[in-house]
XYZ file of N, CA, C and O in Angstrom:
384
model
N -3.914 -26.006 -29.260
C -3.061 -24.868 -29.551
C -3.703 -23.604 -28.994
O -4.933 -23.567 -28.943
N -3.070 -22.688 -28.623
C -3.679 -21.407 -27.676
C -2.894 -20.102 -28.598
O -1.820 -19.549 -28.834
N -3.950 -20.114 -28.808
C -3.852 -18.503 -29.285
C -3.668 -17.173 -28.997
O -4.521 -16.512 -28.405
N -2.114 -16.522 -29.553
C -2.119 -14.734 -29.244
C -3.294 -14.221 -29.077
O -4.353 -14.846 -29.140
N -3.147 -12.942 -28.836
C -4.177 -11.579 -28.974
C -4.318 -11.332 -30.190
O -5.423 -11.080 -30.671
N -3.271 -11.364 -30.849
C -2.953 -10.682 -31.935
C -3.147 -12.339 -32.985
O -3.036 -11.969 -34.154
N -3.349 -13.703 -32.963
C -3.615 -14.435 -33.343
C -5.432 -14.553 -34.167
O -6.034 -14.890 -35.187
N -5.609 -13.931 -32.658
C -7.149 -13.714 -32.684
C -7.749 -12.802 -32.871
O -8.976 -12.900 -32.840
N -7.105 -11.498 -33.149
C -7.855 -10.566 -33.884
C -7.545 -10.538 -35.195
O -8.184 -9.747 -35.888
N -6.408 -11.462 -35.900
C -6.415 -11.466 -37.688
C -7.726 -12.699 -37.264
O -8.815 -12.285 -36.867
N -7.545 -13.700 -37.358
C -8.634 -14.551 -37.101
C -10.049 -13.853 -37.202
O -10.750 -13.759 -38.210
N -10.267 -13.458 -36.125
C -11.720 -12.449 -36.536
C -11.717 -11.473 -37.903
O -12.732 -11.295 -38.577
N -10.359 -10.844 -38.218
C -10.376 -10.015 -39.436
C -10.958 -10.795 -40.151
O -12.145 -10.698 -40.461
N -9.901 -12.000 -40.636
C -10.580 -12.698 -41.501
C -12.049 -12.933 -41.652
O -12.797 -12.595 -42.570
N -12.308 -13.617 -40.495
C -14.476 -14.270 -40.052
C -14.514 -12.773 -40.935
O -14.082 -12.952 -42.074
N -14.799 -11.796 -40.755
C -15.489 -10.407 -41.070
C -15.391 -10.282 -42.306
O -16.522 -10.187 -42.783
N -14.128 -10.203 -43.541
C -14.063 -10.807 -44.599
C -14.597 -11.293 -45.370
O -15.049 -10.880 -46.438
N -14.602 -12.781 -44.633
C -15.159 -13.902 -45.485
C -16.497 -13.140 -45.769
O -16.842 -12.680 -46.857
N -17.451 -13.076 -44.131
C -18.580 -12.830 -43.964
C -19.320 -11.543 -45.136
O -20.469 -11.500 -45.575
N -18.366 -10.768 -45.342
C -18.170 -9.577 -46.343
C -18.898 -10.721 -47.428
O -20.119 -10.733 -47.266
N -18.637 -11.248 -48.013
C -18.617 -12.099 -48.717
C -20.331 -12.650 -49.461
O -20.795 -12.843 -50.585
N -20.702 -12.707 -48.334
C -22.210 -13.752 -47.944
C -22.565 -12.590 -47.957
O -22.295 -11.652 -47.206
N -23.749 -12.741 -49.640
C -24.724 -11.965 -50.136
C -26.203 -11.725 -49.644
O -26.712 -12.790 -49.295
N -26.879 -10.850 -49.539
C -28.205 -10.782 -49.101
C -28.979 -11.143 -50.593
O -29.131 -10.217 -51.389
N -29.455 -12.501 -50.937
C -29.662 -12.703 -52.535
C -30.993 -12.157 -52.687
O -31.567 -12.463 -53.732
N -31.823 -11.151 -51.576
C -32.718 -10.632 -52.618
C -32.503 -8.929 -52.500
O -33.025 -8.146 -53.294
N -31.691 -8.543 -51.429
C -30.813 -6.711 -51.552
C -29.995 -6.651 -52.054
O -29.728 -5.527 -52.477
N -28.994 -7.811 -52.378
C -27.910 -7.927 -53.244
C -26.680 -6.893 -52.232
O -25.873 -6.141 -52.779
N -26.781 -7.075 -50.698
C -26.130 -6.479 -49.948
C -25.298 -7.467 -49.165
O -26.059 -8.370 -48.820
N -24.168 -7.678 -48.767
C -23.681 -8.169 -47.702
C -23.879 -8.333 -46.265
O -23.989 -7.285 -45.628
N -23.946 -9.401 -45.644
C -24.799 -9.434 -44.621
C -23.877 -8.328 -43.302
O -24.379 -7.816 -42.302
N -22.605 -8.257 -43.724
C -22.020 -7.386 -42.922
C -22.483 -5.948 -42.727
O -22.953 -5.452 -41.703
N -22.256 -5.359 -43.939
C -23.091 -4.493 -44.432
C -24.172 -3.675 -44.288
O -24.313 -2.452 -44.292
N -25.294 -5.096 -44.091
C -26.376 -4.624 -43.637
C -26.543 -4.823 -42.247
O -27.707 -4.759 -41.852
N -25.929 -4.982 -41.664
C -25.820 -4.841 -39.889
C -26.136 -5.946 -39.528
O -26.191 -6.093 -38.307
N -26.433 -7.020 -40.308
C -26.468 -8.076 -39.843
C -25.985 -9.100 -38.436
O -26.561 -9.763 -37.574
N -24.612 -8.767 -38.809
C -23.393 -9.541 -37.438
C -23.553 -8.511 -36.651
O -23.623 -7.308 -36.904
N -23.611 -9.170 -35.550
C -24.059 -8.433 -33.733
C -22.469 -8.565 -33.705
O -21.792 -7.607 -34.078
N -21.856 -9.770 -33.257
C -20.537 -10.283 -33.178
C -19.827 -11.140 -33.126
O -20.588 -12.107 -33.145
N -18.808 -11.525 -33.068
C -17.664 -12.329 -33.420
C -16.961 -12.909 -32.448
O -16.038 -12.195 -32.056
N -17.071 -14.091 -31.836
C -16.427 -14.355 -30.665
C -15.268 -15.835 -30.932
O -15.616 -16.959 -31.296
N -14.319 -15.515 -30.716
C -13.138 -16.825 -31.200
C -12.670 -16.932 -29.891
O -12.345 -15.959 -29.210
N -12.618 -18.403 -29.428
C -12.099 -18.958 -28.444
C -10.325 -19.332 -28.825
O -10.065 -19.977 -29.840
N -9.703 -19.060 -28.304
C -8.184 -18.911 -28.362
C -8.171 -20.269 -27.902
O -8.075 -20.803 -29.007
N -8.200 -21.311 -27.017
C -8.090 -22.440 -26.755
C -8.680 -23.683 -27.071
O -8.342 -24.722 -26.504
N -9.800 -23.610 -28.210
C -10.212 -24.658 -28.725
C -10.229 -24.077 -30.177
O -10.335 -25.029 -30.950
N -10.182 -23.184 -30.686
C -10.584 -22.569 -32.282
C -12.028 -22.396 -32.477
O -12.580 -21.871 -33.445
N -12.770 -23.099 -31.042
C -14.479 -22.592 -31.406
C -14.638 -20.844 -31.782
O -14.075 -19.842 -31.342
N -15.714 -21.080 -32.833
C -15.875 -19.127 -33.466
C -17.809 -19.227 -32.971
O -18.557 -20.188 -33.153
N -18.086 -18.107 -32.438
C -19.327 -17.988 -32.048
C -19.367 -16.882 -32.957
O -18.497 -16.014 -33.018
N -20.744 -16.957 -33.897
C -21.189 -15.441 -34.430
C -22.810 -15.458 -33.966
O -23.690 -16.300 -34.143
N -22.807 -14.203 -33.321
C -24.363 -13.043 -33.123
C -24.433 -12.692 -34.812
O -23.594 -12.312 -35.628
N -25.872 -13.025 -34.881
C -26.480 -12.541 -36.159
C -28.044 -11.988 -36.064
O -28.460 -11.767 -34.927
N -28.575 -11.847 -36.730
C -29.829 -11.317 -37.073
C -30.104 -11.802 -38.589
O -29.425 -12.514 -39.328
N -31.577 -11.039 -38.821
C -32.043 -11.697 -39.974
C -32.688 -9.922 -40.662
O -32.643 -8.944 -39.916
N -33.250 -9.804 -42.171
C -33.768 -8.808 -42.430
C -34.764 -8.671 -41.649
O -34.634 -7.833 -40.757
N -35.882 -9.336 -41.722
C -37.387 -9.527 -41.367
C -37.220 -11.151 -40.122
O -36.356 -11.956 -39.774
N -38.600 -10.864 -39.878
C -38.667 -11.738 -39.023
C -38.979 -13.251 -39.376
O -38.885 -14.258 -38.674
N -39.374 -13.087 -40.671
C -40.158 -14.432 -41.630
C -38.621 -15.110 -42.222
O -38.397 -16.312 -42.363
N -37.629 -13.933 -42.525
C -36.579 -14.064 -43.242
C -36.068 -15.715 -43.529
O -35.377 -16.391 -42.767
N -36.670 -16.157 -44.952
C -36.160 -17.603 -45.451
C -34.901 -17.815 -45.762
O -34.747 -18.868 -46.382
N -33.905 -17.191 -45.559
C -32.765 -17.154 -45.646
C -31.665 -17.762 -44.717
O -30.502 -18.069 -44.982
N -32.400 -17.849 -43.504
C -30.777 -18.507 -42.411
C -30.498 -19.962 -43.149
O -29.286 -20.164 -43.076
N -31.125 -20.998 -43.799
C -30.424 -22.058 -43.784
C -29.277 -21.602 -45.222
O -28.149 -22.087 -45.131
N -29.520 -20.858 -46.274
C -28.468 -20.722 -46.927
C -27.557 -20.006 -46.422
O -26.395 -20.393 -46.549
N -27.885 -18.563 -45.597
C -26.638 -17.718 -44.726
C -25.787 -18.642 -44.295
O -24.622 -18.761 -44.674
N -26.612 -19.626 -43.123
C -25.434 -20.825 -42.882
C -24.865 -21.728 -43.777
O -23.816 -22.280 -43.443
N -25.362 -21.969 -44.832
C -24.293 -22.454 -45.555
C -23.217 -21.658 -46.161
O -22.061 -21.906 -45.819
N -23.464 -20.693 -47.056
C -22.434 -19.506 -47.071
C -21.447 -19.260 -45.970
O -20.230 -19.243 -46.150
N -21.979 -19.090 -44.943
C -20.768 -18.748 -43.869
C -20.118 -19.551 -43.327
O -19.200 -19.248 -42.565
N -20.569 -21.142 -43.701
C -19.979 -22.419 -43.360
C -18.883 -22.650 -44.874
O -17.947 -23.448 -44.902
N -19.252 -21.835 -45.918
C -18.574 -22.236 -47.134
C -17.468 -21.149 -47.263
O -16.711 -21.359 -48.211
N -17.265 -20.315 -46.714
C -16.742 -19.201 -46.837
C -15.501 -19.053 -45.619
O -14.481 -18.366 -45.667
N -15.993 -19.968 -44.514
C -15.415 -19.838 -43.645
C -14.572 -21.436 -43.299
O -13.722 -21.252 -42.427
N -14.606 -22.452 -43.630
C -14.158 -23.361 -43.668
C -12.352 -23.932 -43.826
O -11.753 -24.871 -43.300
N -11.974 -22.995 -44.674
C -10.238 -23.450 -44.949
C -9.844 -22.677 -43.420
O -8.632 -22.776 -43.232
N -10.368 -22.131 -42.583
C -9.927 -21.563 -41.847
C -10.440 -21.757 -39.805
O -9.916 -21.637 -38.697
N -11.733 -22.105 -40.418
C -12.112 -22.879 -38.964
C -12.481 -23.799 -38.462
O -13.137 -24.530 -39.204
N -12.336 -24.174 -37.332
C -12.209 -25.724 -37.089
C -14.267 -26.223 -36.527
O -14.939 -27.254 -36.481
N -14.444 -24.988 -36.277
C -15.750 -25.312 -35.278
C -16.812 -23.461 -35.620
O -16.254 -22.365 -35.563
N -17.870 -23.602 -35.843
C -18.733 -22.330 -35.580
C -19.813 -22.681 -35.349
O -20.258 -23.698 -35.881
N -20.520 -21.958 -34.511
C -21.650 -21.700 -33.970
C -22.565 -21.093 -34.316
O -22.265 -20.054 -33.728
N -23.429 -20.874 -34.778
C -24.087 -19.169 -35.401
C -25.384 -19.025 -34.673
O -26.403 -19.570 -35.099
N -25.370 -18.310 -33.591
C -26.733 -17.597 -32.743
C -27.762 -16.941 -33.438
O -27.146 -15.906 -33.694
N -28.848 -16.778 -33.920
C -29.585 -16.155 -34.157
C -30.542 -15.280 -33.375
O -31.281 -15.817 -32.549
N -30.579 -14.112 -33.552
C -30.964 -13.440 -32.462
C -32.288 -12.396 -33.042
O -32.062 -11.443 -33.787
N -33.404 -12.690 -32.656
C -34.126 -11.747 -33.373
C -34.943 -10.508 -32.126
O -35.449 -10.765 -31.034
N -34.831 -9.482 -32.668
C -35.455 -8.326 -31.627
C -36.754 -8.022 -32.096
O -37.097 -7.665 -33.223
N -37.451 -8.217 -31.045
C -38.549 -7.786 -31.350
C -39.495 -6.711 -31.441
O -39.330 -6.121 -30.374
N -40.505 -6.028 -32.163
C -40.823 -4.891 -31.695
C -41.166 -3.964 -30.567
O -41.241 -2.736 -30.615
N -41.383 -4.850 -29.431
C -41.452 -4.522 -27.901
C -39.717 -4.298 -27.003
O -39.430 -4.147 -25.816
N -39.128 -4.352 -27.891
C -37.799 -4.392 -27.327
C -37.340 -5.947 -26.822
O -36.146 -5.984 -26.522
N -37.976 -7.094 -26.688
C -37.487 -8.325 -26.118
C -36.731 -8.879 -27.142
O -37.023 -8.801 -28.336
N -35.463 -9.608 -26.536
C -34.935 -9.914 -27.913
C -34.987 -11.676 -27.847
O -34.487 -12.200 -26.852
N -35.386 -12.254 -28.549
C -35.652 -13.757 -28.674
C -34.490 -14.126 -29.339
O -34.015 -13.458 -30.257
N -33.874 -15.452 -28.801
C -32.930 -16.546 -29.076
C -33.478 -17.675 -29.856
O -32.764 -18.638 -30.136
């Protein structure tokens, strides 16, 4: 199925939403919020969703529950996600 413009930007509304959602459990902040999501990428021809993320810190023990949250949050609605982690480093290089 191939998706509007306008298919795919409620689609992303939603991802942003949900993501609203998914708590920082020791700031008690939303990962949206806290600048977390870089961005949001939905493929109109397969339903694949790519999200750019980051972490607080660099140690940050948190991505395997973030991904579950955003896999739990986001599920009645997508077929496939990806989640990039992207961390910048203090020299400016940004590691994948």
């Amino acid at each position: 199925m191939a998706y509007t413009n306008e298919q795919i930007d409620d689609i992303k509304n939603r991802i942003l939403e949900s993501l609203e959602q998914v708590i920082d459990p020791e700031l008690g902040i939303d990962i949206v919020n806290l600048g977390l999501i870089y961005e949001i990428r939905f493929n109109g021809e397969n339903g694949e969703t790519q999200i750019d993320m980051t972490l607080t810190t660099m140690g940050c023990p948190h991505i395997r529950p973030y991904r579950f949250m955003i896999f739990v949050k986001t599920m009645n609605f997508l077929a496939k996600f990806i989640l990039h982690l992207i961390i910048v480093l203090y020299n400016g290089r940004v590691q994948l």
